[in-house]
Amino acid sequence: MLFQPDMETLPLEKLRSLQSERIRNLVAYVYDRVPFYKKQLDEHGIKPSDIKGIGDIHKLPFTVKTDLRDNYPFDLFAVPMSEVIRIHASSGTTGKPTVVGYSRKDINIFSEVVARSLAAAGCRPGMKLQNAYGYGLFTGGLGLHYGAEKLGMAVIPVSGGMTDRQIMLLRDFQPEAMSCTPSYAQTLAEEFAKRDIPLDSINLKIGILGAEPWTESIRKQVEAGLHLDAVNIYGLSEIMGPGVSNEDIDEKGTGSYIWEDHFFPEIVNKDTGEPLPEGEFGVLVFTTLTKEAMPLLRYWTNDITNIYYEHSYKRTHIKMGPIRGRADDMLIIRGVNLFHTQVEEVIQHFPDLSPYYQLVVTREGNMDEVEVRVETSPEMNHAENMEGIKGNLRKKIKDNIGLSMKITLEEPGVIPRSEGGKLSRIVDKRKVYS
Ligand code: ADP
């Protein structure tokens, strides 16, 4: 189902002219209203009238996370506080939180894009959504909440964590959909198995999973463990919150639609900032085309992915592939770039291993070492197999990623689980030495 079919299938030429009109207005708007942007554009010798259409976007300077921190908390707001109706802050995964504000129109658009996202995920009016994203400063809880209401779903605002209560509500209220982080969906799937709760005692059909990187191996585990279709939702508070992009349930695995009438995406080279051709991997950059309270020009998300059109899909909007990781979470090991999702992808080909793993990075002298701690699956009980599996995993990782890593097989249940929110899968012990 398409929530706003006219906009979601707008022919590309029309989408481009809409984006062009919006970027012209936006640049004039921030130049007038946000001292930071006036100064930045002046310093780069750019006048708002130089931006004639969306094709001129690359003339604009980037906005980066430190710009938000330098203007903490409210100096990037383009409207007086009397027009702001909500304030959120990033969960501060890396450093001090960044603050964002929304006008009434922003909140309406936020709800609309989440409603589009949920509809793409297969949700329908009348279905119940158990929303297990955290409520609070984090945009996940309230973002999903308002969008689900907009679509006409019945929201169960349970928030994150409290696994006993989640399970009770899943059984008693029989929601058809649930939203949470993929790592928390793993936790729930595992709890159902551990407690021997039959899956026919619940009615979940759709999991809307996001807020952290995940791969097909987690999709498989969660889909089998909870009997549902697991669909990706992506977003970040600086741009809006969840619902900047979403997968369609019928096009699973082919990427997530970016709602590009509101969020204009670019992929740029992570070192030079130069725009990259369609399909190439680089840093995702967004311009908020319609935001009122805190619009951002060319915001450097630090997320690494690619974007591409495919005209056989249901909608005209561009798609993005899965996020490999954040540029600042990328490990550089003996000169090789490494995202934890690359290891996750290799692990999925080993039926005797579970997608519970952790990368432990240490430094011996000036050599960096990575240890992969990965759990064997509960069904695997052949002690004699262990060395063979370790050797095969080590070889596969070396062949696919180009790095030799130490492999440690752990008993099921040893690796930390998500207790409700985002889960870090990297333990970087090098920081202790520096
Ligand atoms: P914080 O930066 O404190 O974590 P946010 O909650 O705004 O704040 O998180 C946004 C970030 O979460 C994104 O920039 C991205 O790195 C990650 N993220 C969100 N959704 C996804 C997703 N579906 N896949 C991968 N990463 C995601």
PDB file of C-alpha atoms and ligand atoms in Angstrom, residues 65 90-93 138 210-213 232-238 303 323 326 422, ligand 1:
ATOM      1  CA  LYS A  65      28.019  17.243  13.484  1.00  0.00           C
ATOM      2  CA  SER A  90      20.330  12.353  19.534  1.00  0.00           C
ATOM      3  CA  SER A  91      21.012   9.523  21.924  1.00  0.00           C
ATOM      4  CA  GLY A  92      24.605  10.719  22.026  1.00  0.00           C
ATOM      5  CA  THR A  93      26.074   7.387  20.939  1.00  0.00           C
ATOM      6  CA  PHE A 138      15.495   9.718  21.193  1.00  0.00           C
ATOM      7  CA  GLY A 210      16.267   0.073  12.436  1.00  0.00           C
ATOM      8  CA  ALA A 211      18.398   2.600  14.352  1.00  0.00           C
ATOM      9  CA  GLU A 212      21.556   0.487  13.927  1.00  0.00           C
ATOM     10  CA  PRO A 213      23.253  -1.429  11.096  1.00  0.00           C
ATOM     11  CA  ASN A 232      14.335  -1.910   7.447  1.00  0.00           C
ATOM     12  CA  ILE A 233      13.615   1.626   8.644  1.00  0.00           C
ATOM     13  CA  TYR A 234      16.375   4.246   8.614  1.00  0.00           C
ATOM     14  CA  GLY A 235      16.696   7.764   9.892  1.00  0.00           C
ATOM     15  CA  LEU A 236      18.623  10.163  12.072  1.00  0.00           C
ATOM     16  CA  SER A 237      17.504  12.881  14.416  1.00  0.00           C
ATOM     17  CA  GLU A 238      19.444  15.650  12.668  1.00  0.00           C
ATOM     18  CA  ASP A 303      26.844   6.734   7.365  1.00  0.00           C
ATOM     19  CA  ILE A 323      24.240   1.066   5.985  1.00  0.00           C
ATOM     20  CA  ARG A 326      29.301   4.947  10.427  1.00  0.00           C
ATOM     21  CA  LYS A 422      21.164   0.000  20.151  1.00  0.00           C
TER      22      LYS A 422
HETATM   23  P1  ADP B   1      22.827   8.751  17.642  1.00  0.00           P
HETATM   24  O1  ADP B   1      23.755   9.380  16.677  1.00  0.00           O
HETATM   25  O2  ADP B   1      23.000   9.273  19.013  1.00  0.00           O
HETATM   26  O3  ADP B   1      22.789   7.256  17.580  1.00  0.00           O
HETATM   27  P2  ADP B   1      20.237   8.801  16.270  1.00  0.00           P
HETATM   28  O4  ADP B   1      19.329   8.065  17.139  1.00  0.00           O
HETATM   29  O5  ADP B   1      19.728   9.975  15.542  1.00  0.00           O
HETATM   30  O6  ADP B   1      21.407   9.284  17.168  1.00  0.00           O
HETATM   31  O7  ADP B   1      20.862   7.736  15.282  1.00  0.00           O
HETATM   32  C1  ADP B   1      20.974   7.894  13.906  1.00  0.00           C
HETATM   33  C2  ADP B   1      21.991   6.933  13.378  1.00  0.00           C
HETATM   34  O8  ADP B   1      21.605   5.575  13.637  1.00  0.00           O
HETATM   35  C3  ADP B   1      22.154   7.003  11.887  1.00  0.00           C
HETATM   36  O9  ADP B   1      23.005   8.061  11.496  1.00  0.00           O
HETATM   37  C4  ADP B   1      22.757   5.630  11.583  1.00  0.00           C
HETATM   38  O10 ADP B   1      24.138   5.591  11.892  1.00  0.00           O
HETATM   39  C5  ADP B   1      22.042   4.726  12.574  1.00  0.00           C
HETATM   40  N1  ADP B   1      20.876   4.097  11.930  1.00  0.00           N
HETATM   41  C6  ADP B   1      19.592   4.468  11.993  1.00  0.00           C
HETATM   42  N2  ADP B   1      18.795   3.628  11.296  1.00  0.00           N
HETATM   43  C7  ADP B   1      19.613   2.694  10.754  1.00  0.00           C
HETATM   44  C8  ADP B   1      19.407   1.561   9.890  1.00  0.00           C
HETATM   45  N3  ADP B   1      18.207   1.179   9.491  1.00  0.00           N
HETATM   46  N4  ADP B   1      20.497   0.874   9.509  1.00  0.00           N
HETATM   47  C9  ADP B   1      21.726   1.239   9.911  1.00  0.00           C
HETATM   48  N5  ADP B   1      21.987   2.275  10.720  1.00  0.00           N
HETATM   49  C10 ADP B   1      20.946   3.008  11.144  1.00  0.00           C
END
